[in-house]
Amino acid sequence: IDASQALCVGPGLGTEEEGRGTLDCVLRSQGRAALLLDADALNLIALGHGPSLKDIGAVRDVVLTPHPGEMSRLTGLDTSSVTTHRPDVALGFAKETMCTVLLKGMPSLVATPGSRLYVDTVGSSDLAAAGMGDVLSGVIAAFLAQGSLPPEAASLGLHTSGRATARTGLGVSLTPEDVVEAMPEALREEGDGDTELDFPFLLFDQDPAR
């Protein structure tokens, strides 16, 4: 673990003793590896297991990838409030924890501790199928391991996963394995580069107060 460039923990982890021990091992690691927390890692932290996200975010680069239910548990807000005020909830939690927050949904949002909000424009409801979140976490962690900063890694992960989904053309019959197989083609895609934004695949980047 200490020799890794990035760590991803949560998918398939479980909340029993073995899962708690694995999470402890990751959070106690002495390296500076970027960290992605998803699924049961978030559920365990919401239950008070381990250090707070604010303490974790203060010492390393962190990406959190909650769906609205997990965000509800993390913030103490009811799920309805999370879904109704998604930009504000994501931005507020990113600032509070010093972590990049990818709040899943339609569309998925990437909020940064510096109060920037990125909105995914290529995702679809097909990505809500079981196991798709695990693929997304793996793709984001791969970008982190290659040196991308958390906001870029989360945004790139969303974009390439969405493009891979579109390239399959499978619609509701899509499986996580299909997305993985289409990922190389999605990564080879090139746009015209004509944009004033940091990321050409993002449409909206503005202070929500405006």
Coordinates of C-alpha atoms in Angstrom, one line a residue:
I1 CA 0.0 0.0 0.0
D2 CA 2.7 2.5 1.0
A3 CA 4.4 2.0 -2.5
S4 CA 1.2 2.7 -4.4
Q5 CA 0.4 5.9 -6.4
A6 CA -3.3 5.6 -5.7
L7 CA -5.6 3.6 -3.5
C8 CA -9.3 2.8 -4.1
V9 CA -11.3 1.3 -1.3
G10 CA -15.0 0.6 -0.8
P11 CA -16.5 -1.5 -3.7
G12 CA -17.3 -5.0 -2.4
L13 CA -15.7 -4.1 1.0
G14 CA -18.6 -5.0 3.3
T15 CA -19.1 -3.4 6.8
E16 CA -18.1 -6.4 8.9
E17 CA -14.8 -7.0 10.7
E18 CA -12.8 -7.9 7.6
G19 CA -14.0 -4.8 5.7
R20 CA -13.3 -2.5 8.7
G21 CA -9.8 -4.0 9.0
T22 CA -9.1 -3.4 5.3
L23 CA -10.2 0.2 5.6
D24 CA -8.1 0.7 8.7
C25 CA -5.1 -0.6 6.8
V26 CA -5.6 1.8 4.0
L27 CA -6.2 4.8 6.2
R28 CA -3.2 4.1 8.4
S29 CA -0.9 3.9 5.4
Q30 CA 2.1 6.2 5.6
G31 CA 2.5 7.0 1.9
R32 CA 1.1 10.0 0.1
A33 CA -1.0 8.1 -2.4
A34 CA -4.2 9.7 -3.6
L35 CA -7.2 8.0 -2.2
L36 CA -10.7 7.2 -3.6
L37 CA -13.4 6.3 -1.1
D38 CA -16.6 4.7 -2.4
A39 CA -19.5 2.4 -1.3
D40 CA -18.9 0.7 2.0
A41 CA -15.8 2.8 2.8
L42 CA -18.1 5.8 2.9
N43 CA -20.8 3.9 4.9
L44 CA -18.2 2.9 7.5
I45 CA -16.9 6.4 7.8
A46 CA -20.5 7.7 8.1
L47 CA -21.0 5.2 11.0
G48 CA -18.0 6.9 12.8
H49 CA -15.4 4.3 11.9
G50 CA -11.9 5.7 11.5
P51 CA -10.8 9.3 11.2
S52 CA -13.1 12.0 9.9
L53 CA -13.1 12.8 6.2
K54 CA -11.9 16.3 7.1
D55 CA -8.8 14.8 8.8
I56 CA -8.2 12.5 5.8
G57 CA -8.6 15.3 3.3
A58 CA -6.1 17.5 5.3
V59 CA -3.2 15.1 4.6
R60 CA -3.8 13.6 1.2
D61 CA -5.6 14.0 -2.1
V62 CA -9.1 12.4 -1.8
V63 CA -12.0 11.7 -4.1
L64 CA -15.3 10.7 -2.7
T65 CA -17.9 9.1 -5.0
P66 CA -21.2 8.9 -3.1
H67 CA -24.7 8.3 -4.5
P68 CA -27.4 10.3 -2.9
G69 CA -28.1 7.7 -0.2
E70 CA -24.5 7.6 0.8
M71 CA -24.3 11.4 0.8
S72 CA -27.3 11.5 3.1
R73 CA -25.6 9.2 5.6
L74 CA -22.4 11.3 5.4
T75 CA -24.1 14.7 5.9
G76 CA -27.0 13.8 8.0
L77 CA -29.4 15.3 5.5
D78 CA -32.4 13.3 4.3
T79 CA -32.1 11.9 0.8
S80 CA -34.7 14.3 -0.6
S81 CA -32.7 17.3 0.5
V82 CA -29.6 15.9 -1.1
T83 CA -31.3 15.3 -4.4
T84 CA -33.2 18.7 -4.4
H85 CA -30.0 20.7 -3.6
R86 CA -27.3 18.6 -5.2
P87 CA -24.9 21.4 -6.3
D88 CA -25.0 23.1 -2.9
V89 CA -24.7 19.9 -1.0
A90 CA -21.8 18.7 -3.1
L91 CA -19.9 22.0 -2.9
G92 CA -20.5 22.4 0.8
F93 CA -19.3 18.9 1.6
A94 CA -16.2 19.3 -0.6
K95 CA -15.3 22.5 1.2
E96 CA -16.0 21.0 4.6
T97 CA -13.9 17.9 4.1
M98 CA -11.2 19.3 1.7
C99 CA -12.1 16.4 -0.6
T100 CA -13.2 16.3 -4.2
V101 CA -16.8 15.1 -4.2
L102 CA -18.3 13.2 -7.2
L103 CA -22.0 13.1 -6.4
K104 CA -23.6 10.6 -8.6
G105 CA -26.9 11.3 -10.4
M106 CA -28.4 12.7 -13.5
P107 CA -26.2 14.6 -14.2
S108 CA -23.3 13.6 -12.0
L109 CA -21.4 16.5 -10.4
V110 CA -17.8 17.0 -9.4
A111 CA -17.3 19.6 -6.6
T112 CA -13.9 20.8 -5.5
P113 CA -12.8 22.2 -2.1
G114 CA -12.1 25.4 -4.1
S115 CA -15.8 25.8 -4.9
R116 CA -15.6 24.8 -8.5
L117 CA -18.5 22.7 -9.9
Y118 CA -18.2 20.5 -13.0
V119 CA -21.3 18.9 -14.5
D120 CA -21.1 15.7 -16.6
T121 CA -22.7 16.0 -20.0
V122 CA -22.2 12.5 -21.4
G123 CA -23.5 10.2 -18.8
S124 CA -26.8 8.3 -19.1
S125 CA -29.2 6.3 -16.9
D126 CA -27.5 3.1 -18.3
L127 CA -24.7 3.8 -15.9
A128 CA -27.0 3.3 -12.9
A129 CA -26.9 -0.5 -13.4
A130 CA -25.3 -2.6 -10.6
G131 CA -21.6 -2.7 -10.8
M132 CA -21.2 0.5 -12.8
G133 CA -20.0 2.4 -9.8
D134 CA -17.2 -0.1 -9.3
V135 CA -16.0 0.5 -12.9
L136 CA -16.2 4.3 -12.4
S137 CA -14.1 4.1 -9.2
G138 CA -11.5 1.9 -10.9
V139 CA -11.2 4.3 -13.9
I140 CA -10.9 7.4 -11.6
A141 CA -8.3 5.6 -9.5
A142 CA -6.3 4.8 -12.6
F143 CA -6.2 8.5 -13.5
L144 CA -5.1 9.3 -10.0
A145 CA -2.3 6.7 -10.3
Q146 CA -1.1 8.4 -13.5
G147 CA -0.8 11.7 -11.7
S148 CA -4.1 13.5 -12.4
L149 CA -5.3 15.7 -9.5
P150 CA -8.6 14.7 -7.9
P151 CA -10.9 17.1 -9.8
E152 CA -9.4 16.1 -13.2
A153 CA -9.4 12.4 -12.3
A154 CA -13.0 12.5 -11.3
S155 CA -14.1 14.5 -14.4
L156 CA -12.0 12.3 -16.7
G157 CA -13.4 9.2 -15.1
L158 CA -17.0 10.4 -15.7
H159 CA -16.4 11.4 -19.2
T160 CA -14.6 8.3 -20.4
S161 CA -17.1 6.0 -18.7
G162 CA -19.9 7.9 -20.3
R163 CA -18.3 7.8 -23.7
A164 CA -17.5 4.1 -23.4
T165 CA -21.2 3.5 -22.5
A166 CA -22.3 5.4 -25.6
R167 CA -19.9 3.5 -27.8
T168 CA -21.3 0.2 -26.9
G169 CA -24.8 1.1 -28.2
L170 CA -26.3 -1.5 -25.8
G171 CA -28.7 0.7 -23.9
V172 CA -30.4 -1.0 -21.0
S173 CA -28.7 -4.4 -21.7
L174 CA -25.3 -2.8 -20.9
T175 CA -23.1 -4.6 -18.3
P176 CA -20.0 -3.3 -16.4
E177 CA -17.9 -5.6 -18.5
D178 CA -19.2 -3.9 -21.7
V179 CA -18.0 -0.5 -20.4
V180 CA -14.6 -1.9 -19.5
E181 CA -14.2 -3.4 -23.0
A182 CA -15.1 -0.1 -24.7
M183 CA -12.8 2.0 -22.5
P184 CA -9.8 1.8 -24.9
E185 CA -11.8 3.3 -27.7
A186 CA -13.2 6.0 -25.5
L187 CA -9.7 6.9 -24.4
R188 CA -8.6 7.2 -28.0
E189 CA -11.3 9.7 -28.9
E190 CA -10.2 13.2 -29.7
G191 CA -12.2 16.4 -29.9
D192 CA -11.5 19.6 -31.8
G193 CA -10.1 21.3 -28.6
D194 CA -12.1 24.4 -29.2
T195 CA -13.2 25.5 -25.7
E196 CA -12.6 28.1 -23.1
L197 CA -13.0 25.6 -20.3
D198 CA -10.4 23.5 -18.7
F199 CA -12.2 20.3 -19.8
P200 CA -13.7 20.3 -23.3
F201 CA -16.3 17.8 -22.4
L202 CA -17.8 19.9 -19.6
L203 CA -20.6 22.3 -20.4
F204 CA -21.2 24.3 -17.1
D205 CA -18.7 25.8 -14.7
Q206 CA -20.1 28.7 -12.7
D207 CA -20.7 29.8 -9.2
P208 CA -24.2 28.6 -8.3
A209 CA -24.9 31.9 -6.5
R210 CA -24.9 33.8 -9.9

